[in-house]
Amino acid sequence: ALKWAPGMTIVVGNTGVRAGTSEVNARVRMWLAEKAARRMHYFETIGALTRAAVPCLESGTWDELGRLLNLNQLALDRIGVSCPECDRLIDAALEAGAFGAKISGSGGGGIIIALASREKKQTVADAITRAGGEALMPEIGVSGAHVI
């Protein structure tokens, strides 16, 4: 099970753009097939960034986790799964003081996640809204559904 330190705060930004996962995945497969030897390293980098994020989650090193999110987004952008609407929300979140931000899901639209301090959470949410997104501020680490 993945464990994380208390105090992690995220803001979700919904672009309102819908993209079909199968279409995005097909486009990525074609992109990769064109130059697999040169392009596979982006996926390897994403794996390495994900592994590097685990200790940050456990220790609560949010600034470093944010840096890893940003690097992950750079790789995702290079792969071609970001979109102008996601980029606009990510830029807004970062300019408002988020530690880091990236797309979530298969890309092509949908949502971004921004890691922010509790103090900057509302500022980041407001910036996402001003950039044309819908901001959501879910609680992290709350108890889920239970069968009684």
PDB file of N, CA, C and O in Angstrom, residues 21 23-36 38-47 49-50 70-83 87 102-103 105-108:
ATOM      1  N   THR A  21      -9.769   8.092 -24.573  1.00  0.00           N
ATOM      2  CA  THR A  21      -8.532   7.415 -24.183  1.00  0.00           C
ATOM      3  C   THR A  21      -7.991   6.570 -25.320  1.00  0.00           C
ATOM      4  O   THR A  21      -6.783   6.593 -25.600  1.00  0.00           O
ATOM      5  N   GLU A  23      -8.326   6.935 -28.511  1.00  0.00           N
ATOM      6  CA  GLU A  23      -7.772   7.793 -29.564  1.00  0.00           C
ATOM      7  C   GLU A  23      -6.409   8.343 -29.166  1.00  0.00           C
ATOM      8  O   GLU A  23      -5.478   8.374 -29.970  1.00  0.00           O
ATOM      9  N   VAL A  24      -6.302   8.801 -27.912  1.00  0.00           N
ATOM     10  CA  VAL A  24      -5.027   9.331 -27.433  1.00  0.00           C
ATOM     11  C   VAL A  24      -3.976   8.228 -27.434  1.00  0.00           C
ATOM     12  O   VAL A  24      -2.854   8.419 -27.903  1.00  0.00           O
ATOM     13  N   ASN A  25      -4.337   7.053 -26.939  1.00  0.00           N
ATOM     14  CA  ASN A  25      -3.394   5.933 -26.898  1.00  0.00           C
ATOM     15  C   ASN A  25      -2.953   5.513 -28.294  1.00  0.00           C
ATOM     16  O   ASN A  25      -1.778   5.211 -28.508  1.00  0.00           O
ATOM     17  N   ALA A  26      -3.865   5.509 -29.251  1.00  0.00           N
ATOM     18  CA  ALA A  26      -3.508   5.160 -30.634  1.00  0.00           C
ATOM     19  C   ALA A  26      -2.528   6.175 -31.201  1.00  0.00           C
ATOM     20  O   ALA A  26      -1.551   5.812 -31.869  1.00  0.00           O
ATOM     21  N   ARG A  27      -2.771   7.449 -30.929  1.00  0.00           N
ATOM     22  CA  ARG A  27      -1.868   8.498 -31.407  1.00  0.00           C
ATOM     23  C   ARG A  27      -0.474   8.337 -30.797  1.00  0.00           C
ATOM     24  O   ARG A  27       0.545   8.483 -31.478  1.00  0.00           O
ATOM     25  N   VAL A  28      -0.408   8.006 -29.505  1.00  0.00           N
ATOM     26  CA  VAL A  28       0.880   7.809 -28.835  1.00  0.00           C
ATOM     27  C   VAL A  28       1.590   6.582 -29.397  1.00  0.00           C
ATOM     28  O   VAL A  28       2.802   6.623 -29.633  1.00  0.00           O
ATOM     29  N   ARG A  29       0.855   5.505 -29.636  1.00  0.00           N
ATOM     30  CA  ARG A  29       1.476   4.301 -30.222  1.00  0.00           C
ATOM     31  C   ARG A  29       2.085   4.605 -31.577  1.00  0.00           C
ATOM     32  O   ARG A  29       3.190   4.159 -31.887  1.00  0.00           O
ATOM     33  N   MET A  30       1.377   5.371 -32.396  1.00  0.00           N
ATOM     34  CA  MET A  30       1.907   5.742 -33.721  1.00  0.00           C
ATOM     35  C   MET A  30       3.151   6.619 -33.573  1.00  0.00           C
ATOM     36  O   MET A  30       4.147   6.417 -34.263  1.00  0.00           O
ATOM     37  N   TRP A  31       3.096   7.585 -32.677  1.00  0.00           N
ATOM     38  CA  TRP A  31       4.234   8.471 -32.421  1.00  0.00           C
ATOM     39  C   TRP A  31       5.451   7.660 -31.989  1.00  0.00           C
ATOM     40  O   TRP A  31       6.559   7.871 -32.482  1.00  0.00           O
ATOM     41  N   LEU A  32       5.235   6.713 -31.075  1.00  0.00           N
ATOM     42  CA  LEU A  32       6.323   5.880 -30.580  1.00  0.00           C
ATOM     43  C   LEU A  32       6.891   4.999 -31.685  1.00  0.00           C
ATOM     44  O   LEU A  32       8.109   4.875 -31.832  1.00  0.00           O
ATOM     45  N   ALA A  33       6.024   4.398 -32.485  1.00  0.00           N
ATOM     46  CA  ALA A  33       6.463   3.480 -33.538  1.00  0.00           C
ATOM     47  C   ALA A  33       7.338   4.178 -34.578  1.00  0.00           C
ATOM     48  O   ALA A  33       8.225   3.544 -35.169  1.00  0.00           O
ATOM     49  N   GLU A  34       7.127   5.474 -34.799  1.00  0.00           N
ATOM     50  CA  GLU A  34       7.916   6.201 -35.794  1.00  0.00           C
ATOM     51  C   GLU A  34       9.399   6.211 -35.463  1.00  0.00           C
ATOM     52  O   GLU A  34      10.232   6.129 -36.362  1.00  0.00           O
ATOM     53  N   LYS A  35       9.735   6.324 -34.186  1.00  0.00           N
ATOM     54  CA  LYS A  35      11.132   6.399 -33.756  1.00  0.00           C
ATOM     55  C   LYS A  35      11.268   5.774 -32.373  1.00  0.00           C
ATOM     56  O   LYS A  35      11.699   6.430 -31.421  1.00  0.00           O
ATOM     57  N   ALA A  36      10.917   4.511 -32.264  1.00  0.00           N
ATOM     58  CA  ALA A  36      10.861   3.855 -30.956  1.00  0.00           C
ATOM     59  C   ALA A  36      12.189   3.926 -30.213  1.00  0.00           C
ATOM     60  O   ALA A  36      12.206   4.166 -29.003  1.00  0.00           O
ATOM     61  N   ARG A  38      14.458   6.162 -30.202  1.00  0.00           N
ATOM     62  CA  ARG A  38      14.703   7.514 -29.675  1.00  0.00           C
ATOM     63  C   ARG A  38      13.646   7.959 -28.691  1.00  0.00           C
ATOM     64  O   ARG A  38      13.900   8.834 -27.866  1.00  0.00           O
ATOM     65  N   ARG A  39      12.457   7.415 -28.780  1.00  0.00           N
ATOM     66  CA  ARG A  39      11.341   7.939 -27.993  1.00  0.00           C
ATOM     67  C   ARG A  39      10.971   7.107 -26.768  1.00  0.00           C
ATOM     68  O   ARG A  39      10.291   7.618 -25.885  1.00  0.00           O
ATOM     69  N   MET A  40      11.413   5.870 -26.698  1.00  0.00           N
ATOM     70  CA  MET A  40      11.058   5.019 -25.560  1.00  0.00           C
ATOM     71  C   MET A  40      11.581   5.596 -24.244  1.00  0.00           C
ATOM     72  O   MET A  40      10.980   5.392 -23.187  1.00  0.00           O
ATOM     73  N   HIS A  41      12.662   6.363 -24.311  1.00  0.00           N
ATOM     74  CA  HIS A  41      13.245   6.902 -23.080  1.00  0.00           C
ATOM     75  C   HIS A  41      12.291   7.845 -22.346  1.00  0.00           C
ATOM     76  O   HIS A  41      12.397   8.007 -21.128  1.00  0.00           O
ATOM     77  N   TYR A  42      11.325   8.449 -23.040  1.00  0.00           N
ATOM     78  CA  TYR A  42      10.355   9.300 -22.349  1.00  0.00           C
ATOM     79  C   TYR A  42       9.521   8.475 -21.369  1.00  0.00           C
ATOM     80  O   TYR A  42       9.244   8.909 -20.250  1.00  0.00           O
ATOM     81  N   PHE A  43       9.149   7.276 -21.782  1.00  0.00           N
ATOM     82  CA  PHE A  43       8.362   6.398 -20.918  1.00  0.00           C
ATOM     83  C   PHE A  43       9.212   5.879 -19.760  1.00  0.00           C
ATOM     84  O   PHE A  43       8.736   5.761 -18.639  1.00  0.00           O
ATOM     85  N   GLU A  44      10.480   5.596 -20.051  1.00  0.00           N
ATOM     86  CA  GLU A  44      11.401   5.167 -18.992  1.00  0.00           C
ATOM     87  C   GLU A  44      11.603   6.292 -17.983  1.00  0.00           C
ATOM     88  O   GLU A  44      11.665   6.059 -16.774  1.00  0.00           O
ATOM     89  N   THR A  45      11.689   7.516 -18.467  1.00  0.00           N
ATOM     90  CA  THR A  45      11.837   8.678 -17.589  1.00  0.00           C
ATOM     91  C   THR A  45      10.622   8.828 -16.690  1.00  0.00           C
ATOM     92  O   THR A  45      10.761   9.091 -15.482  1.00  0.00           O
ATOM     93  N   ILE A  46       9.437   8.666 -17.241  1.00  0.00           N
ATOM     94  CA  ILE A  46       8.222   8.758 -16.437  1.00  0.00           C
ATOM     95  C   ILE A  46       8.237   7.698 -15.334  1.00  0.00           C
ATOM     96  O   ILE A  46       7.878   7.978 -14.183  1.00  0.00           O
ATOM     97  N   GLY A  47       8.684   6.492 -15.658  1.00  0.00           N
ATOM     98  CA  GLY A  47       8.797   5.442 -14.646  1.00  0.00           C
ATOM     99  C   GLY A  47       9.779   5.821 -13.548  1.00  0.00           C
ATOM    100  O   GLY A  47       9.504   5.638 -12.355  1.00  0.00           O
ATOM    101  N   LEU A  49      10.691   8.869 -12.671  1.00  0.00           N
ATOM    102  CA  LEU A  49      10.117   9.972 -11.891  1.00  0.00           C
ATOM    103  C   LEU A  49       9.082   9.453 -10.894  1.00  0.00           C
ATOM    104  O   LEU A  49       9.012   9.929  -9.756  1.00  0.00           O
ATOM    105  N   THR A  50       8.299   8.494 -11.314  1.00  0.00           N
ATOM    106  CA  THR A  50       7.296   7.900 -10.434  1.00  0.00           C
ATOM    107  C   THR A  50       7.959   7.207  -9.249  1.00  0.00           C
ATOM    108  O   THR A  50       7.536   7.381  -8.105  1.00  0.00           O
ATOM    109  N   ASN A  70       6.384  18.386 -12.275  1.00  0.00           N
ATOM    110  CA  ASN A  70       6.704  19.264 -13.402  1.00  0.00           C
ATOM    111  C   ASN A  70       7.542  18.544 -14.453  1.00  0.00           C
ATOM    112  O   ASN A  70       7.311  18.702 -15.659  1.00  0.00           O
ATOM    113  N   LEU A  71       8.520  17.768 -14.008  1.00  0.00           N
ATOM    114  CA  LEU A  71       9.348  17.013 -14.952  1.00  0.00           C
ATOM    115  C   LEU A  71       8.517  15.963 -15.687  1.00  0.00           C
ATOM    116  O   LEU A  71       8.696  15.746 -16.887  1.00  0.00           O
ATOM    117  N   ASN A  72       7.608  15.321 -14.954  1.00  0.00           N
ATOM    118  CA  ASN A  72       6.723  14.352 -15.575  1.00  0.00           C
ATOM    119  C   ASN A  72       5.882  15.022 -16.659  1.00  0.00           C
ATOM    120  O   ASN A  72       5.718  14.493 -17.759  1.00  0.00           O
ATOM    121  N   GLN A  73       5.378  16.218 -16.362  1.00  0.00           N
ATOM    122  CA  GLN A  73       4.571  16.940 -17.338  1.00  0.00           C
ATOM    123  C   GLN A  73       5.382  17.269 -18.587  1.00  0.00           C
ATOM    124  O   GLN A  73       4.865  17.214 -19.705  1.00  0.00           O
ATOM    125  N   LEU A  74       6.646  17.615 -18.420  1.00  0.00           N
ATOM    126  CA  LEU A  74       7.495  17.889 -19.587  1.00  0.00           C
ATOM    127  C   LEU A  74       7.577  16.661 -20.495  1.00  0.00           C
ATOM    128  O   LEU A  74       7.492  16.786 -21.724  1.00  0.00           O
ATOM    129  N   ALA A  75       7.735  15.491 -19.895  1.00  0.00           N
ATOM    130  CA  ALA A  75       7.786  14.260 -20.693  1.00  0.00           C
ATOM    131  C   ALA A  75       6.437  13.999 -21.358  1.00  0.00           C
ATOM    132  O   ALA A  75       6.375  13.638 -22.540  1.00  0.00           O
ATOM    133  N   LEU A  76       5.350  14.178 -20.628  1.00  0.00           N
ATOM    134  CA  LEU A  76       4.019  13.963 -21.199  1.00  0.00           C
ATOM    135  C   LEU A  76       3.742  14.931 -22.350  1.00  0.00           C
ATOM    136  O   LEU A  76       3.153  14.558 -23.366  1.00  0.00           O
ATOM    137  N   ASP A  77       4.193  16.158 -22.178  1.00  0.00           N
ATOM    138  CA  ASP A  77       4.024  17.149 -23.242  1.00  0.00           C
ATOM    139  C   ASP A  77       4.803  16.727 -24.490  1.00  0.00           C
ATOM    140  O   ASP A  77       4.296  16.812 -25.609  1.00  0.00           O
ATOM    141  N   ARG A  78       6.013  16.243 -24.294  1.00  0.00           N
ATOM    142  CA  ARG A  78       6.844  15.807 -25.426  1.00  0.00           C
ATOM    143  C   ARG A  78       6.214  14.603 -26.133  1.00  0.00           C
ATOM    144  O   ARG A  78       6.289  14.485 -27.348  1.00  0.00           O
ATOM    145  N   ILE A  79       5.583  13.735 -25.360  1.00  0.00           N
ATOM    146  CA  ILE A  79       4.901  12.568 -25.941  1.00  0.00           C
ATOM    147  C   ILE A  79       3.689  13.010 -26.753  1.00  0.00           C
ATOM    148  O   ILE A  79       3.264  12.338 -27.671  1.00  0.00           O
ATOM    149  N   GLY A  80       3.136  14.159 -26.416  1.00  0.00           N
ATOM    150  CA  GLY A  80       2.031  14.709 -27.184  1.00  0.00           C
ATOM    151  C   GLY A  80       0.661  14.507 -26.592  1.00  0.00           C
ATOM    152  O   GLY A  80      -0.338  14.566 -27.302  1.00  0.00           O
ATOM    153  N   VAL A  81       0.590  14.290 -25.270  1.00  0.00           N
ATOM    154  CA  VAL A  81      -0.718  14.039 -24.667  1.00  0.00           C
ATOM    155  C   VAL A  81      -1.279  15.230 -23.890  1.00  0.00           C
ATOM    156  O   VAL A  81      -2.365  15.138 -23.334  1.00  0.00           O
ATOM    157  N   SER A  82      -0.545  16.335 -23.875  1.00  0.00           N
ATOM    158  CA  SER A  82      -1.093  17.524 -23.256  1.00  0.00           C
ATOM    159  C   SER A  82      -1.917  18.271 -24.296  1.00  0.00           C
ATOM    160  O   SER A  82      -2.014  17.844 -25.449  1.00  0.00           O
ATOM    161  N   CYS A  83      -2.536  19.350 -23.902  1.00  0.00           N
ATOM    162  CA  CYS A  83      -3.318  20.166 -24.829  1.00  0.00           C
ATOM    163  C   CYS A  83      -3.253  21.604 -24.338  1.00  0.00           C
ATOM    164  O   CYS A  83      -2.891  21.846 -23.181  1.00  0.00           O
ATOM    165  N   ASP A  87      -2.368  22.951 -20.564  1.00  0.00           N
ATOM    166  CA  ASP A  87      -1.182  23.797 -20.380  1.00  0.00           C
ATOM    167  C   ASP A  87      -1.552  25.109 -19.707  1.00  0.00           C
ATOM    168  O   ASP A  87      -0.831  25.591 -18.830  1.00  0.00           O
ATOM    169  N   LYS A 102       0.525  18.687 -13.263  1.00  0.00           N
ATOM    170  CA  LYS A 102       0.610  17.837 -14.450  1.00  0.00           C
ATOM    171  C   LYS A 102      -0.772  17.372 -14.861  1.00  0.00           C
ATOM    172  O   LYS A 102      -1.710  17.470 -14.073  1.00  0.00           O
ATOM    173  N   ILE A 103      -0.854  16.854 -16.071  1.00  0.00           N
ATOM    174  CA  ILE A 103      -2.115  16.277 -16.503  1.00  0.00           C
ATOM    175  C   ILE A 103      -2.349  14.984 -15.734  1.00  0.00           C
ATOM    176  O   ILE A 103      -1.427  14.391 -15.183  1.00  0.00           O
ATOM    177  N   GLY A 105      -4.575  11.197 -16.088  1.00  0.00           N
ATOM    178  CA  GLY A 105      -5.279  10.352 -17.050  1.00  0.00           C
ATOM    179  C   GLY A 105      -4.494  10.220 -18.343  1.00  0.00           C
ATOM    180  O   GLY A 105      -3.294  10.466 -18.391  1.00  0.00           O
ATOM    181  N   SER A 106      -5.193   9.857 -19.403  1.00  0.00           N
ATOM    182  CA  SER A 106      -4.517   9.596 -20.681  1.00  0.00           C
ATOM    183  C   SER A 106      -4.123  10.864 -21.414  1.00  0.00           C
ATOM    184  O   SER A 106      -3.286  10.841 -22.300  1.00  0.00           O
ATOM    185  N   GLY A 107      -4.715  11.993 -21.041  1.00  0.00           N
ATOM    186  CA  GLY A 107      -4.355  13.253 -21.674  1.00  0.00           C
ATOM    187  C   GLY A 107      -5.308  13.629 -22.784  1.00  0.00           C
ATOM    188  O   GLY A 107      -6.376  13.050 -22.949  1.00  0.00           O
ATOM    189  N   GLY A 108      -4.912  14.633 -23.532  1.00  0.00           N
ATOM    190  CA  GLY A 108      -5.739  15.138 -24.608  1.00  0.00           C
ATOM    191  C   GLY A 108      -6.824  16.089 -24.129  1.00  0.00           C
ATOM    192  O   GLY A 108      -7.588  16.617 -24.915  1.00  0.00           O
TER     193      GLY A 108
END
